[in-house]
Amino acid sequence: MLTAAAETFGREGTQASLKAIAREAGVGIGTLYRRFPTREALVEAVYRNEVGRLCAAAPELLEQLPPADALRAWMERFVDFMAAKQGMADVLRAVLLSEEDRLHTRDLLRSAIATLLDAGTAAGVVRRGLAPNDVLMGLGGITMIAGEEDQRAPATQLIDLLLHGVRTPN
């Protein structure tokens, strides 16, 4: 259900038909409402699930790609995630205003970045001593400036610039 909801919200925004989401998930509307009694509960669950998927991608990418390429791929996913989240911003406002929830999400993201930076440092392709929070703040800035789908090219250029500062000099 969460995958179907994420895809539907991505296409249609958070006002998408819950019946359409249930249909796409292959369940009845009653099943959807039993799991998520309100639209807000569904949006929050989608958000938490997507954060979890994004963070779980860090070690998965490191299994598939060299550390520098894994870091780039994760940064691209982060920008895509943030662009998709923009459509959920109004509904998520209450969740994101909770200091505990914000800190938990930031901790998950910082941990994923730390995993990628540590692998890159061990491989000699990422500078030593970088703070994961600094990289996260840089990515956050990129998404604020160029984090929407129609601004993908500028976002990629800004990721290149951030990576230039993260990587070891050649």
Short mmCIF file of C-alpha atoms in Angstrom, two decimals:
data_model
loop_
_atom_site.label_atom_id
_atom_site.label_comp_id
_atom_site.label_asym_id
_atom_site.label_seq_id
_atom_site.Cartn_x
_atom_site.Cartn_y
_atom_site.Cartn_z
CA MET A 1 0.00 0.00 0.00
CA LEU A 2 2.79 2.41 0.87
CA THR A 3 4.52 1.92 -2.48
CA ALA A 4 1.26 2.47 -4.36
CA ALA A 5 0.54 5.56 -2.25
CA ALA A 6 4.03 6.98 -2.81
CA GLU A 7 3.71 6.53 -6.56
CA THR A 8 0.21 8.01 -6.65
CA PHE A 9 1.13 10.97 -4.43
CA GLY A 10 4.17 11.54 -6.65
CA ARG A 11 1.96 11.73 -9.74
CA GLU A 12 -1.12 13.45 -8.35
CA GLY A 13 -0.15 15.08 -5.06
CA THR A 14 -1.51 14.30 -1.62
CA GLN A 15 -5.08 15.02 -2.66
CA ALA A 16 -5.03 11.92 -4.86
CA SER A 17 -8.01 9.62 -4.56
CA LEU A 18 -7.62 7.14 -1.72
CA LYS A 19 -9.82 4.76 -3.70
CA ALA A 20 -7.32 4.95 -6.57
CA ILE A 21 -4.47 4.22 -4.15
CA ALA A 22 -6.31 1.21 -2.73
CA ARG A 23 -7.09 -0.03 -6.24
CA GLU A 24 -3.44 0.38 -7.33
CA ALA A 25 -2.32 -1.48 -4.19
CA GLY A 26 -4.76 -4.30 -4.93
CA VAL A 27 -6.75 -3.86 -1.72
CA GLY A 28 -10.19 -2.58 -0.85
CA ILE A 29 -10.74 0.94 0.46
CA GLY A 30 -11.79 -0.54 3.83
CA THR A 31 -8.40 -2.23 4.17
CA LEU A 32 -6.67 1.06 3.43
CA TYR A 33 -8.75 2.90 6.04
CA ARG A 34 -8.18 0.20 8.66
CA ARG A 35 -4.41 0.63 8.29
CA PHE A 36 -4.47 4.41 7.76
CA PRO A 37 -7.60 6.00 9.25
CA THR A 38 -6.82 9.44 7.79
CA ARG A 39 -5.12 10.84 4.72
CA GLU A 40 -2.56 12.43 7.04
CA ALA A 41 -1.74 9.05 8.60
CA LEU A 42 -1.15 7.59 5.14
CA VAL A 43 1.05 10.50 4.04
CA GLU A 44 3.07 10.23 7.25
CA ALA A 45 3.52 6.48 6.78
CA VAL A 46 4.60 7.00 3.17
CA TYR A 47 7.11 9.63 4.26
CA ARG A 48 8.60 7.41 6.97
CA ASN A 49 8.76 4.46 4.60
CA GLU A 50 10.48 6.50 1.91
CA VAL A 51 13.05 7.86 4.41
CA GLY A 52 13.75 4.28 5.46
CA ARG A 53 14.16 3.16 1.85
CA LEU A 54 16.46 6.07 1.07
CA CYS A 55 18.67 5.35 4.06
CA ALA A 56 18.74 1.60 3.37
CA ALA A 57 19.97 2.38 -0.14
CA ALA A 58 23.39 3.55 1.14
CA PRO A 59 24.81 0.09 1.95
CA GLU A 60 23.02 -1.41 -1.04
CA LEU A 61 24.66 1.10 -3.39
CA LEU A 62 28.06 0.36 -1.83
CA GLU A 63 27.58 -3.32 -2.70
CA GLN A 64 26.90 -2.41 -6.33
CA LEU A 65 29.17 0.57 -7.02
CA PRO A 66 32.56 1.98 -6.10
CA PRO A 67 32.27 4.34 -3.08
CA ALA A 68 32.42 7.63 -5.05
CA ASP A 69 29.76 6.41 -7.49
CA ALA A 70 27.61 5.11 -4.63
CA LEU A 71 27.80 8.51 -2.93
CA ARG A 72 26.75 10.27 -6.15
CA ALA A 73 23.88 7.84 -6.76
CA TRP A 74 22.66 8.32 -3.18
CA MET A 75 22.82 12.10 -3.51
CA GLU A 76 20.75 11.88 -6.69
CA ARG A 77 18.19 9.73 -4.86
CA PHE A 78 18.13 12.23 -2.00
CA VAL A 79 17.31 15.08 -4.39
CA ASP A 80 14.57 12.97 -6.02
CA PHE A 81 13.19 12.09 -2.58
CA MET A 82 13.10 15.72 -1.51
CA ALA A 83 11.40 16.76 -4.76
CA ALA A 84 8.71 14.12 -4.19
CA LYS A 85 8.34 15.18 -0.56
CA GLN A 86 7.58 18.75 -1.61
CA GLY A 87 4.15 17.57 -2.70
CA MET A 88 3.52 16.21 0.78
CA ALA A 89 4.79 19.29 2.63
CA ASP A 90 1.43 20.66 3.74
CA VAL A 91 0.22 17.38 5.16
CA LEU A 92 3.62 16.61 6.72
CA ARG A 93 3.95 19.96 8.44
CA ALA A 94 2.65 18.60 11.77
CA VAL A 95 5.00 15.60 11.62
CA LEU A 96 8.00 17.68 10.65
CA LEU A 97 7.31 20.24 13.38
CA SER A 98 7.87 17.56 16.01
CA GLU A 99 11.44 17.99 17.21
CA GLU A 100 11.70 14.29 18.02
CA ASP A 101 10.59 13.24 14.52
CA ARG A 102 12.88 15.75 12.82
CA LEU A 103 15.86 14.63 14.89
CA HIS A 104 15.13 10.96 14.18
CA THR A 105 14.90 11.59 10.43
CA ARG A 106 18.10 13.65 10.45
CA ASP A 107 19.88 10.93 12.41
CA LEU A 108 18.85 8.32 9.84
CA LEU A 109 20.02 10.50 6.96
CA ARG A 110 23.29 11.40 8.68
CA SER A 111 23.96 7.73 9.34
CA ALA A 112 23.43 6.87 5.68
CA ILE A 113 25.77 9.66 4.58
CA ALA A 114 28.34 8.60 7.19
CA THR A 115 28.28 5.06 5.79
CA LEU A 116 29.00 6.41 2.30
CA LEU A 117 31.66 8.87 3.46
CA ASP A 118 33.43 6.22 5.55
CA ALA A 119 33.56 3.84 2.58
CA GLY A 120 34.87 6.63 0.36
CA THR A 121 37.50 7.63 2.92
CA ALA A 122 38.63 4.01 3.29
CA ALA A 123 38.95 3.79 -0.51
CA GLY A 124 40.91 7.05 -0.60
CA VAL A 125 38.38 8.88 -2.78
CA VAL A 126 36.71 11.02 -0.11
CA ARG A 127 38.49 13.59 2.05
CA ARG A 128 39.01 12.70 5.68
CA GLY A 129 37.22 14.54 8.45
CA LEU A 130 34.04 15.50 6.63
CA ALA A 131 31.02 15.84 8.89
CA PRO A 132 27.99 13.94 7.57
CA ASN A 133 25.77 16.78 8.79
CA ASP A 134 27.68 19.26 6.59
CA VAL A 135 27.09 17.09 3.53
CA LEU A 136 23.42 16.72 4.51
CA MET A 137 23.08 20.50 4.83
CA GLY A 138 24.71 20.91 1.40
CA LEU A 139 22.23 18.46 -0.10
CA GLY A 140 19.39 20.24 1.66
CA GLY A 141 20.52 23.52 0.10
CA ILE A 142 20.60 21.90 -3.32
CA THR A 143 17.03 20.71 -2.93
CA MET A 144 15.90 24.16 -1.82
CA ILE A 145 17.50 25.76 -4.88
CA ALA A 146 16.92 23.10 -7.51
CA GLY A 147 14.93 20.29 -5.98
CA GLU A 148 11.95 20.10 -8.28
CA GLU A 149 11.55 17.76 -11.23
CA ASP A 150 11.85 20.51 -13.84
CA GLN A 151 15.09 21.67 -12.21
CA ARG A 152 16.88 18.33 -12.39
CA ALA A 153 19.78 19.59 -14.56
CA PRO A 154 20.73 22.39 -12.12
CA ALA A 155 20.42 19.95 -9.22
CA THR A 156 22.84 17.55 -10.93
CA GLN A 157 25.29 20.40 -11.54
CA LEU A 158 25.10 21.39 -7.87
CA ILE A 159 25.67 17.77 -6.81
CA ASP A 160 28.78 17.79 -9.03
CA LEU A 161 29.97 20.90 -7.22
CA LEU A 162 29.32 19.36 -3.79
CA LEU A 163 31.09 16.16 -4.80
CA HIS A 164 34.08 18.19 -5.99
CA GLY A 165 34.46 19.47 -2.43
CA VAL A 166 33.93 16.02 -0.90
CA ARG A 167 36.30 14.02 -3.07
CA THR A 168 40.04 13.86 -2.55
CA PRO A 169 42.09 15.99 -4.94
CA ASN A 170 43.44 14.08 -7.94
#
